[in-house]
Short mmCIF file of C-alpha atoms in Angstrom, two decimals:
data_model
loop_
_atom_site.label_atom_id
_atom_site.label_comp_id
_atom_site.label_asym_id
_atom_site.label_seq_id
_atom_site.Cartn_x
_atom_site.Cartn_y
_atom_site.Cartn_z
CA GLY A 21 10.95 -43.65 -9.62
CA HIS A 22 12.03 -41.42 -6.75
CA PHE A 23 14.36 -39.42 -8.99
CA TRP A 24 11.63 -38.63 -11.49
CA LEU A 25 9.11 -37.61 -8.86
CA SER A 26 11.64 -35.52 -6.95
CA SER A 27 12.59 -33.69 -10.17
CA ALA A 28 9.02 -32.79 -11.10
CA PRO A 29 8.58 -30.01 -8.48
CA SER A 30 11.32 -28.00 -10.21
CA GLY A 31 9.16 -27.81 -13.33
CA VAL A 32 6.06 -26.91 -11.33
CA ALA A 33 7.96 -24.15 -9.52
CA PHE A 34 9.27 -22.80 -12.82
CA LEU A 35 5.72 -22.47 -14.17
CA ARG A 36 4.50 -20.69 -11.05
CA LEU A 37 7.34 -18.15 -11.03
CA ASP A 38 7.28 -17.01 -14.66
CA ARG A 39 5.88 -13.65 -13.45
CA PHE A 40 9.38 -12.64 -12.41
CA CYS A 41 10.18 -12.18 -16.11
CA LEU A 42 7.98 -9.07 -15.91
CA GLU A 43 9.49 -7.77 -12.68
CA PRO A 44 13.24 -8.47 -12.43
CA GLY A 45 14.63 -7.52 -9.05
CA HIS A 46 11.27 -8.00 -7.30
CA PRO A 47 11.74 -8.51 -3.53
CA GLN A 48 9.70 -11.69 -3.82
CA GLU A 49 12.70 -13.28 -5.54
CA VAL A 50 14.59 -13.07 -2.24
CA CYS A 51 11.47 -14.17 -0.38
CA VAL A 52 10.97 -17.31 -2.48
CA VAL A 53 14.58 -18.44 -2.12
CA THR A 54 14.44 -17.80 1.64
CA LEU A 55 11.12 -19.64 1.94
CA LEU A 56 12.56 -22.69 0.20
CA GLY A 57 15.56 -22.49 2.52
CA ILE A 58 13.27 -22.65 5.55
CA GLY A 59 11.54 -25.69 4.11
CA LEU A 60 14.90 -27.39 3.57
CA ALA A 61 16.16 -26.50 7.05
CA ALA A 62 13.03 -28.02 8.58
CA THR A 63 14.01 -31.44 7.19
CA ARG A 64 17.40 -31.33 8.94
CA CYS A 65 16.36 -31.37 12.59
CA GLY A 66 17.68 -34.04 14.96
CA GLU A 67 16.57 -35.78 18.12
CA ARG A 68 15.03 -33.80 20.97
CA GLY A 69 17.68 -31.76 22.77
CA SER A 70 20.32 -32.15 20.07
CA ARG A 71 22.51 -29.19 19.15
CA ARG A 72 21.41 -29.58 15.54
CA ASN A 73 17.90 -28.49 16.51
CA LEU A 74 19.31 -25.27 17.95
CA TYR A 75 21.07 -24.60 14.65
CA VAL A 76 17.91 -25.37 12.66
CA ALA A 77 15.71 -23.12 14.82
CA SER A 78 18.29 -20.34 14.70
CA ALA A 79 18.57 -20.61 10.91
CA ILE A 80 14.79 -20.40 10.56
CA GLY A 81 14.70 -17.37 12.86
CA ALA A 82 17.42 -15.64 10.83
CA ALA A 83 15.48 -16.37 7.63
CA VAL A 84 12.32 -14.87 9.11
CA GLY A 85 14.30 -11.77 10.10
CA LEU A 86 15.59 -11.44 6.54
CA LEU A 87 12.02 -11.69 5.23
CA VAL A 88 10.77 -9.07 7.69
CA MET A 89 13.35 -6.59 6.40
CA THR A 90 12.83 -7.55 2.75
CA LYS A 91 9.02 -7.59 2.59
CA LEU A 92 7.29 -7.06 5.91
CA ASN A 93 3.99 -8.77 5.12
CA ILE A 94 5.73 -11.93 3.90
CA GLY A 95 7.94 -11.84 6.98
CA VAL A 96 4.90 -11.71 9.25
CA PHE A 97 3.19 -14.59 7.42
CA VAL A 98 6.32 -16.76 7.50
CA GLY A 99 7.02 -15.80 11.10
CA ALA A 100 3.54 -16.85 12.21
CA SER A 101 3.79 -20.10 10.24
CA SER A 102 7.25 -20.93 11.59
CA VAL A 103 6.34 -20.26 15.22
CA LEU A 104 3.18 -22.37 14.83
CA ALA A 105 5.12 -25.30 13.35
CA LEU A 106 7.85 -25.11 15.99
CA LEU A 107 5.35 -24.98 18.86
CA LEU A 108 3.33 -27.91 17.48
CA VAL A 109 6.42 -30.07 18.06
CA GLY A 110 7.68 -28.01 20.99
CA PRO A 111 7.58 -28.45 24.78
CA ASN A 112 4.43 -30.09 26.07
CA ASP A 113 4.42 -28.38 29.47
CA LEU A 114 1.70 -25.94 30.54
CA VAL A 115 3.46 -22.94 28.99
CA GLY A 116 4.02 -24.86 25.77
CA ARG A 117 0.38 -25.89 25.51
CA LEU A 118 -0.84 -22.36 26.21
CA ALA A 119 1.60 -20.90 23.67
CA ARG A 120 0.55 -23.50 21.11
CA ALA A 121 -3.11 -22.63 21.54
CA ALA A 122 -2.48 -18.87 21.48
CA VAL A 123 -0.32 -18.98 18.35
CA GLY A 124 -2.76 -21.35 16.64
CA VAL A 125 -5.67 -18.99 17.24
CA SER A 126 -3.58 -15.98 16.20
CA ALA A 127 -2.39 -17.62 12.98
CA ALA A 128 -5.94 -18.66 12.10
CA ALA A 129 -7.23 -15.15 12.79
CA LEU A 130 -4.40 -13.41 10.90
CA PRO A 131 -6.11 -13.52 7.46
CA PHE A 132 -9.16 -11.68 8.78
CA VAL A 133 -7.06 -9.24 10.81
CA LEU A 134 -5.11 -8.41 7.65
CA ILE A 135 -8.01 -7.98 5.26
CA GLY A 136 -10.53 -6.76 7.82
CA ARG A 137 -13.20 -4.42 6.50
CA GLN A 138 -12.04 -4.82 2.91
CA ALA A 139 -13.93 -8.13 2.77
CA THR A 140 -17.45 -6.80 2.32
CA SER A 141 -18.87 -9.80 0.43
CA TRP A 142 -18.50 -13.58 0.37
CA GLU A 143 -16.47 -13.27 -2.81
CA GLN A 144 -14.01 -10.92 -1.13
CA ALA A 145 -13.93 -13.00 2.06
CA ALA A 146 -13.02 -16.18 0.18
CA LEU A 147 -9.26 -15.66 0.53
CA PRO A 148 -9.18 -15.24 4.34
CA ILE A 149 -11.68 -18.09 4.75
CA ALA A 150 -9.48 -20.44 2.69
CA CYS A 151 -6.32 -19.53 4.61
CA THR A 152 -7.99 -19.64 8.03
CA CYS A 153 -9.54 -23.06 7.36
CA ALA A 154 -6.17 -24.31 6.09
CA VAL A 155 -4.40 -23.23 9.30
CA ALA A 156 -7.12 -24.72 11.52
CA ALA A 157 -7.05 -28.02 9.63
CA ILE A 158 -3.26 -28.21 9.88
CA TRP A 159 -3.40 -27.51 13.61
CA ARG A 160 -6.04 -30.21 14.12
CA THR A 161 -4.18 -32.83 12.06
CA ALA A 162 -0.81 -32.13 13.69
CA THR A 163 -2.17 -32.27 17.24
CA ARG A 164 -3.74 -35.68 16.56
CA ARG A 165 -0.45 -37.19 15.35
CA ASN A 166 1.12 -38.81 18.39
CA ASP A 167 4.23 -39.78 16.41
CA LEU A 168 5.34 -36.17 15.97
CA GLY A 169 6.20 -35.91 19.64
CA THR A 170 8.43 -33.19 21.05
CA ILE A 171 11.39 -32.21 18.88
CA PHE A 172 12.23 -28.65 19.91
CA THR A 173 12.93 -27.28 23.40
CA TRP A 174 12.74 -23.81 24.91
CA ARG A 175 16.47 -23.48 24.26
CA ASP A 176 15.76 -23.89 20.55
CA ALA A 177 12.97 -21.33 20.79
CA MET A 178 15.42 -18.84 22.30
CA GLY A 179 17.78 -19.49 19.39
CA PHE A 180 14.95 -18.78 16.95
CA ALA A 181 14.02 -15.52 18.68
CA ALA A 182 17.61 -14.33 19.11
CA SER A 183 18.45 -14.93 15.45
CA LEU A 184 15.30 -13.16 14.28
CA VAL A 185 15.95 -10.11 16.45
CA GLY A 186 19.63 -10.10 15.55
CA VAL A 187 19.04 -10.06 11.80
CA VAL A 188 16.32 -7.41 12.02
CA GLY A 189 18.53 -5.28 14.26
CA ALA A 190 21.55 -5.66 11.97
CA PHE A 191 19.65 -4.58 8.85
CA ALA A 192 17.87 -1.76 10.67
CA GLY A 193 21.18 -0.54 12.08
CA LEU A 194 22.76 -0.62 8.63
CA ALA A 195 19.88 1.46 7.23
CA ILE A 196 20.19 4.01 10.05
CA ALA A 197 23.96 4.18 9.55
CA GLN A 198 23.36 4.99 5.88
CA GLY A 199 21.23 8.01 6.81
CA THR A 200 17.70 6.62 7.11
CA SER A 201 15.72 7.93 10.09
CA TRP A 202 13.76 5.63 12.38
CA ASP A 203 10.59 7.36 11.26
CA GLY A 204 11.54 6.93 7.62
CA LEU A 205 12.36 3.26 8.16
CA ALA A 206 9.01 2.62 9.84
CA TYR A 207 7.14 4.46 7.11
CA GLY A 208 9.03 2.69 4.33
CA MET A 209 8.37 -0.75 5.79
CA LEU A 210 4.80 -0.26 6.97
CA GLY A 211 3.22 3.18 6.78
CA GLN A 212 3.47 3.76 3.04
CA HIS A 213 1.42 0.66 2.29
CA GLY A 214 -1.71 1.94 4.02
CA GLY A 215 -2.99 3.64 0.88
CA PHE A 216 -2.62 0.45 -1.12
CA LYS A 217 -5.34 -1.29 0.87
CA THR A 218 -8.02 1.04 -0.43
CA THR A 219 -6.67 2.27 -3.76
CA PHE A 220 -5.40 -1.01 -5.23
CA TRP A 221 -7.67 -3.56 -3.56
CA ARG A 222 -8.85 -6.15 -6.08
CA THR A 223 -10.97 -9.22 -5.41
CA PRO A 224 -8.79 -12.34 -5.88
CA PRO A 225 -9.88 -14.56 -8.82
CA LEU A 226 -10.92 -17.50 -6.65
CA PRO A 227 -13.60 -20.07 -7.56
CA GLY A 228 -17.09 -19.26 -6.34
CA ALA A 229 -17.17 -22.41 -4.20
CA THR A 230 -14.02 -21.48 -2.25
CA ALA A 231 -15.73 -20.60 1.04
CA ALA A 232 -17.98 -23.67 1.10
CA TRP A 233 -15.18 -25.99 -0.02
CA SER A 234 -12.88 -24.63 2.70
CA VAL A 235 -15.43 -25.42 5.39
CA VAL A 236 -15.92 -28.94 3.98
CA ALA A 237 -12.15 -29.51 3.97
CA LEU A 238 -11.88 -28.29 7.57
CA ALA A 239 -14.69 -30.60 8.67
CA ALA A 240 -12.96 -33.52 6.94
CA ALA A 241 -9.75 -32.75 8.84
CA PHE A 242 -11.60 -32.75 12.16
CA PHE A 243 -13.34 -36.09 11.53
CA ALA A 244 -10.70 -37.87 9.45
CA HIS A 245 -9.77 -40.10 12.41
CA ARG A 246 -13.28 -41.57 12.30
CA PHE A 247 -13.38 -41.94 8.52
CA PRO A 248 -9.75 -42.50 7.46
CA GLN A 249 -10.75 -43.42 3.91
CA VAL A 250 -11.66 -39.78 3.19
CA ILE A 251 -8.00 -38.82 3.62
CA HIS A 252 -7.07 -40.71 0.47
CA TRP A 253 -9.82 -39.09 -1.59
CA PHE A 254 -9.00 -35.59 -0.41
CA ARG A 255 -5.35 -36.32 -1.18
CA VAL A 256 -6.36 -37.36 -4.70
CA ALA A 257 -8.44 -34.18 -4.96
CA LEU A 258 -5.38 -32.08 -4.10
CA VAL A 259 -3.37 -33.83 -6.82
CA ALA A 260 -6.21 -33.38 -9.31
CA ILE A 261 -6.43 -29.63 -8.62
CA LEU A 262 -2.68 -29.31 -9.17
CA ALA A 263 -2.95 -31.31 -12.41
CA VAL A 264 -5.71 -29.03 -13.69
CA ALA A 265 -3.61 -25.97 -12.85
CA VAL A 266 -0.58 -27.35 -14.70
CA VAL A 267 -2.67 -28.31 -17.72
CA GLN A 268 -4.31 -24.88 -17.70
CA TYR A 269 -0.89 -23.24 -17.74
CA LEU A 270 -0.01 -24.75 -21.12
CA PRO A 271 -2.66 -22.90 -23.21
CA ASP A 272 -2.36 -19.84 -20.96
CA SER A 273 1.35 -19.63 -21.69
CA PHE A 274 0.64 -19.06 -25.38
CA LYS A 275 -0.76 -15.66 -24.44
CA PRO A 276 1.91 -12.97 -23.86
CA LEU A 277 2.17 -12.08 -20.17
CA LEU A 278 1.52 -8.36 -20.44
CA HIS A 279 0.39 -7.59 -16.91
CA GLY A 280 0.81 -9.21 -13.52
CA LEU A 281 -2.96 -9.11 -12.89
CA ASN A 282 -3.56 -11.63 -15.68
CA ASP A 283 -4.16 -14.98 -13.96
CA ARG A 284 -2.50 -17.90 -15.68
CA GLY A 285 -1.77 -21.42 -14.61
CA GLY A 286 -4.80 -21.63 -12.34
CA ALA A 287 -3.37 -19.69 -9.41
CA GLY A 288 -6.94 -18.93 -8.28
CA PRO A 289 -8.11 -22.57 -8.10
CA LEU A 290 -4.85 -23.58 -6.42
CA VAL A 291 -5.32 -21.03 -3.65
CA GLY A 292 -9.09 -21.38 -3.32
CA LEU A 293 -9.46 -25.17 -3.62
CA ALA A 294 -6.05 -26.71 -2.88
CA CYS A 295 -4.94 -24.52 0.03
CA PRO A 296 -7.70 -25.84 2.38
CA LEU A 297 -6.46 -29.38 1.61
CA LEU A 298 -2.88 -28.88 2.77
CA TRP A 299 -3.56 -30.93 5.90
CA VAL A 300 -3.70 -34.17 3.87
CA ILE A 301 0.10 -34.31 3.50
CA LEU A 302 0.29 -34.48 7.31
CA ALA A 303 -2.18 -37.36 7.55
CA PRO A 304 -0.98 -41.00 7.69
CA VAL A 305 -0.43 -42.69 4.33
CA GLY A 306 -1.52 -46.27 3.71
CA ALA A 307 -2.91 -48.72 6.23
CA PRO A 308 -3.44 -47.65 9.84
CA ASP A 309 -0.79 -50.19 10.98
CA ALA A 310 1.83 -48.98 8.48
CA ASP A 311 5.23 -47.94 9.82
CA ALA A 312 5.20 -44.39 11.12
CA PRO A 313 7.49 -42.00 9.25
CA ASP A 314 10.53 -40.45 10.88
CA PRO A 315 9.14 -37.59 13.05
CA ARG A 316 11.95 -35.34 11.85
CA LEU A 317 10.85 -35.73 8.23
CA ALA A 318 7.24 -35.31 9.32
CA PHE A 319 8.25 -31.96 10.81
CA GLY A 320 9.48 -30.90 7.36
CA ARG A 321 5.99 -31.56 6.04
CA LEU A 322 4.42 -29.73 8.96
CA MET A 323 6.60 -26.68 8.39
CA TRP A 324 5.82 -26.61 4.68
CA CYS A 325 2.08 -26.92 5.33
CA ALA A 326 2.19 -24.01 7.75
CA LEU A 327 4.22 -21.88 5.33
CA ALA A 328 1.99 -22.67 2.35
CA ALA A 329 -1.23 -21.94 4.26
CA LEU A 330 -0.48 -18.23 4.78
CA GLN A 331 1.58 -17.40 1.69
CA PRO A 332 -1.52 -16.73 -0.48
CA LEU A 333 -2.21 -13.70 1.75
CA GLY A 334 0.54 -11.96 -0.21
CA ALA A 335 -2.14 -11.49 -2.88
CA PHE A 336 -3.73 -8.80 -0.70
CA PRO A 337 -4.49 -6.15 -1.78
CA THR A 338 -3.47 -6.71 -5.44
CA PRO A 339 -3.74 -10.36 -6.59
CA GLY A 340 -1.39 -10.13 -9.56
CA SER A 341 2.13 -11.51 -9.47
CA GLN A 342 1.69 -12.02 -5.71
CA MET A 343 -1.14 -14.48 -6.40
CA ALA A 344 1.06 -16.65 -8.59
CA VAL A 345 4.00 -16.51 -6.17
CA GLY A 346 1.71 -17.14 -3.19
CA SER A 347 0.42 -20.33 -4.80
CA LEU A 348 3.92 -21.84 -5.08
CA GLY A 349 3.84 -23.43 -1.63
CA VAL A 350 0.44 -24.98 -2.32
CA ALA A 351 1.64 -26.34 -5.67
CA LEU A 352 4.70 -27.97 -4.09
CA ALA A 353 2.49 -29.46 -1.37
CA GLY A 354 0.44 -30.94 -4.21
CA MET A 355 3.61 -32.64 -5.47
CA ILE A 356 4.12 -34.18 -2.03
CA ALA A 357 0.53 -35.43 -2.15
CA LEU A 358 1.24 -36.92 -5.59
CA TRP A 359 4.15 -38.86 -4.11
CA ASP A 360 1.89 -40.12 -1.31
CA VAL A 361 -0.71 -41.30 -3.82
CA VAL A 362 1.88 -42.99 -6.04
CA ARG A 363 3.56 -44.90 -3.21
CA THR A 364 0.24 -46.47 -2.18
CA LEU A 365 0.00 -48.12 -5.61
CA PRO A 366 1.31 -51.70 -6.06
CA SER A 367 3.79 -50.57 -8.72
CA GLY A 368 4.22 -47.04 -7.41
CA ALA A 369 7.80 -46.37 -8.55
CA ALA A 370 7.22 -47.54 -12.11
CA PHE A 371 3.91 -45.69 -12.34
CA GLY A 372 5.47 -42.51 -10.98
CA ARG A 373 8.28 -42.69 -13.52
CA ARG A 374 5.85 -43.17 -16.41
CA LEU A 375 3.59 -40.40 -15.11
CA VAL A 376 6.35 -37.83 -14.80
CA VAL A 377 8.00 -38.77 -18.11
CA GLY A 378 4.64 -38.58 -19.89
CA ALA A 379 3.71 -35.24 -18.35
CA ALA A 380 7.17 -33.82 -19.03
CA SER A 381 6.98 -34.95 -22.66
CA VAL A 382 3.62 -33.27 -23.19
CA ALA A 383 4.84 -30.10 -21.49
CA PHE A 384 8.07 -30.10 -23.53
CA VAL A 385 6.24 -30.40 -26.85
CA ALA A 386 3.70 -27.73 -25.86
CA LEU A 387 6.36 -25.30 -24.68
CA VAL A 388 8.48 -25.82 -27.81
CA VAL A 389 5.44 -25.05 -29.96
CA ARG A 390 4.77 -21.99 -27.80
CA ASP A 391 8.33 -20.75 -28.09
CA VAL A 392 8.26 -21.15 -31.87
CA GLU A 393 5.12 -19.00 -31.90
CA TYR A 394 6.76 -16.45 -29.58
CA ALA A 395 9.78 -16.28 -31.88
CA ARG A 396 7.47 -15.56 -34.81
CA TYR A 397 5.64 -12.92 -32.78
CA ARG A 398 8.92 -11.32 -31.68
CA ARG A 399 9.96 -10.84 -35.29
CA THR A 400 6.90 -8.63 -35.80
CA LEU A 401 8.08 -6.24 -33.06
CA THR A 402 10.55 -3.37 -33.16
CA ASP A 403 13.73 -2.87 -31.14
CA LEU A 404 13.32 -0.18 -28.50
CA ASP A 405 17.02 0.68 -28.95
CA LEU A 406 17.42 2.88 -25.87
CA PRO A 407 20.24 2.81 -23.29
CA GLY A 408 19.89 -0.25 -21.10
CA ALA A 409 17.03 -1.62 -23.24
CA ARG A 410 18.56 -2.31 -26.63
CA LEU A 411 17.26 -5.88 -26.71
CA MET A 412 13.73 -4.96 -25.61
CA ARG A 413 11.13 -5.20 -28.36
CA MET A 414 7.62 -3.79 -28.56
CA SER A 415 5.13 -2.67 -31.18
CA GLU A 416 6.40 -0.04 -33.59
CA LYS A 417 3.90 2.49 -32.19
CA GLN A 418 5.04 1.94 -28.59
CA ALA A 419 8.72 1.99 -29.51
CA THR A 420 8.27 5.24 -31.43
CA GLU A 421 6.47 6.88 -28.51
CA HIS A 422 9.10 5.82 -25.96
CA ARG A 423 11.99 6.92 -28.16
CA TRP A 424 10.25 10.26 -28.74
CA LEU A 425 9.73 10.70 -25.01
CA ALA A 426 13.35 9.90 -24.15
CA LYS A 427 14.67 12.28 -26.84
CA THR A 428 12.28 15.08 -25.86
CA LEU A 429 13.27 14.86 -22.22
CA ARG A 430 16.96 14.71 -23.10
CA ASP A 431 16.70 17.76 -25.39
CA GLN A 432 14.32 19.98 -23.41
CA THR A 433 14.89 19.18 -19.73
CA SER A 434 17.69 18.76 -17.23
CA THR A 435 15.57 16.54 -14.99
CA PHE A 436 11.94 15.49 -14.75
CA VAL A 437 9.28 13.97 -12.52
CA PHE A 438 6.16 11.96 -13.21
CA GLY A 439 2.71 13.42 -12.81
CA GLU A 440 1.10 10.05 -12.06
CA HIS A 441 2.63 6.59 -12.28
CA ALA A 442 6.44 6.74 -12.21
CA ARG A 443 8.40 4.86 -14.89
CA CYS A 444 11.91 5.10 -13.53
CA SER A 445 13.46 3.36 -16.56
CA LEU A 446 13.02 6.67 -18.36
CA TYR A 447 15.83 8.17 -16.30
CA PHE A 448 18.18 5.61 -17.85
CA TRP A 449 16.69 5.98 -21.32
CA ALA A 450 16.86 9.79 -21.26
CA GLU A 451 20.26 9.67 -19.51
CA LEU A 452 19.10 12.18 -16.88
CA LYS A 453 19.26 12.05 -13.10
CA PRO A 454 16.09 12.39 -10.99
CA PRO A 455 15.81 15.55 -8.87
CA THR A 456 15.85 13.58 -5.59
CA GLY A 457 16.19 10.03 -4.36
CA LEU A 458 12.44 9.82 -3.63
CA ASN A 459 11.26 7.85 -6.66
CA PRO A 460 8.73 5.12 -5.81
CA THR A 461 6.51 3.89 -8.61
CA PHE A 462 3.14 4.90 -7.12
CA TRP A 463 4.47 8.07 -5.51
CA PRO A 464 1.08 9.84 -5.03
CA PHE A 465 0.16 7.06 -2.59
CA LEU A 466 3.57 6.18 -1.16
CA LEU A 467 5.16 9.55 -0.38
CA ARG A 468 4.09 11.52 2.67
CA THR A 469 3.46 15.26 2.61
CA SER A 470 6.92 15.98 4.07
CA GLU A 471 8.62 13.92 1.36
CA GLN A 472 6.60 15.51 -1.43
CA GLU A 473 7.54 18.93 -0.06
CA LYS A 474 11.22 17.95 -0.34
CA ILE A 475 10.69 17.24 -4.04
CA VAL A 476 8.90 20.57 -4.46
CA ALA A 477 11.84 22.36 -2.81
CA ALA A 478 14.29 20.58 -5.11
CA LEU A 479 12.28 21.53 -8.21
CA GLU A 480 12.04 25.18 -7.14
CA HIS A 481 15.81 25.57 -7.50
CA ARG A 482 16.27 23.67 -10.76
CA GLU A 483 16.21 24.98 -14.30
CA GLY A 484 14.81 22.94 -17.15
CA VAL A 485 12.43 20.78 -15.12
CA GLY A 486 9.92 18.68 -17.04
CA VAL A 487 6.85 16.67 -16.06
CA VAL A 488 5.78 13.43 -17.77
CA HIS A 489 2.04 12.80 -17.81
CA ALA A 490 0.40 9.54 -18.88
CA SER A 491 -3.03 8.02 -18.31
CA PHE A 492 -3.19 6.37 -14.89
CA GLY A 493 -6.64 4.81 -14.71
CA ALA A 494 -7.28 5.49 -11.01
CA PRO A 495 -8.25 8.55 -8.93
CA LEU A 496 -5.31 10.51 -7.54
CA PRO A 497 -5.16 12.03 -4.05
CA THR A 498 -6.65 15.52 -3.83
CA ASP A 499 -4.38 16.67 -0.99
CA SER A 500 -1.00 16.06 -2.63
CA PRO A 501 1.30 19.12 -2.39
CA LEU A 502 3.43 17.88 -5.28
CA LEU A 503 0.45 17.37 -7.59
CA ALA A 504 -0.80 20.85 -6.69
CA TYR A 505 2.64 22.35 -7.38
CA LEU A 506 2.91 20.65 -10.77
CA ALA A 507 -0.58 21.74 -11.83
CA GLU A 508 0.07 25.35 -10.80
CA ASN A 509 3.56 25.79 -12.23
CA PHE A 510 3.69 23.64 -15.38
CA GLU A 511 1.80 23.57 -18.68
CA PRO A 512 1.65 21.22 -21.71
CA ALA A 513 4.53 21.65 -24.14
CA ASP A 514 4.51 18.56 -26.37
CA ALA A 515 2.72 15.23 -26.76
CA GLU A 516 3.05 11.91 -28.55
CA GLY A 517 0.58 9.05 -28.16
CA GLU A 518 -0.20 8.46 -24.49
CA PHE A 519 2.60 10.73 -23.24
CA GLU A 520 2.60 14.45 -22.56
CA VAL A 521 5.62 16.54 -21.58
CA TRP A 522 4.92 19.65 -19.52
CA LEU A 523 7.40 22.47 -18.97
CA ARG A 524 7.46 25.33 -16.50
CA ARG A 525 4.97 28.11 -17.20
CA SER A 526 6.38 31.30 -18.63
CA GLU A 527 6.63 34.13 -16.13
#
């Protein structure tokens, strides 16, 4: 029974991460693998004062440093979660208690600090409320568990901090050695994202009852010691929410995943309703006099709870692919809750085996039927047949437009830029090099004035420059020097479908 239940999370994780098919090379791929590594490391700690704990804390610190340099917001969330978990089983002296309280308050406040004034309604405030209540409930449940004890010492904390600083310093030094300035590094990691908060802010697709449910879950965590029977029912509720999300994924998966903003697999309900219930996997399972679990394994649960509570914040400001990825930790916590429910049953192992085999069979049949339908749908599409994308298929109209655009750029230009949303694959398809190395996707919002002026200077000295225009669907900045330069010096030359190619105005 244990084998079947331990295998099931792999399937759940696969469903939650299907968004990566749309965005290969996304930095969240590194983040997810690193996050899982932290969860695994947390289950390997030893007795208080052991050298193994120093290695575990140092490994977690190094992982946080890697996340900071890969995707700063995820690094901050994981860093706050890791420090909170370590301090909850850290030294119990005065400094330790003060640090525990300070980090607990900071972690609980982080969602509102991040989103701030963007949350102008209850609907928009639902995400920070859910995450804040989840952190507070975890803190309350962990502090009431006397069996957790003290596992980590200040020596281990120093190992965590030294590893974090060392990894961040090594990657920053490598970037500087490759020619990046300190100002450019700071802007690339933090400054360029400021415009995203206002331009691309979308309200997460959370259930309307998220805020109220989060408060109820927090209250249950605070009073669970008086009414222990509610723990079981909230644990069952967490499993039920996960089950609904998995079942919802099956019909959703029959619809082609055309855009990351399309919610599928119930990411919204998982974040809004299941995240506030994370504390239940920290609560005792079974009778009050049951044998206490190994504190070291309990720390693994504590770490995963803390990580999962703040990961949904990655959905800010755009709850697309980040929403699905951010719900992974909650979904895996739901699998732990399922194991807790199953092992309280008289025939838990046999029931768990039948449950997983039955669910896997239904999922297998549904996904085979889906893939047969996808194969039929794929046969109705046309090969794009461009360099680096010969196996990509799309509608005949889209394929014709993209092939026309690549050929037009290849024949009429020596390089080109994008007037709105950059589609850097076109440089491969047209077999042309960009004018500079400054090529972010949403460049009107990500490039500073000085960087746009560098592109303008590069275009001034190039012959055969083209501009690709396509509908963007959002207002563009009015103070962009590059947009002003393109509007003043280029004019429409050719068009096909949604694309226009502009060339330099005649003197």
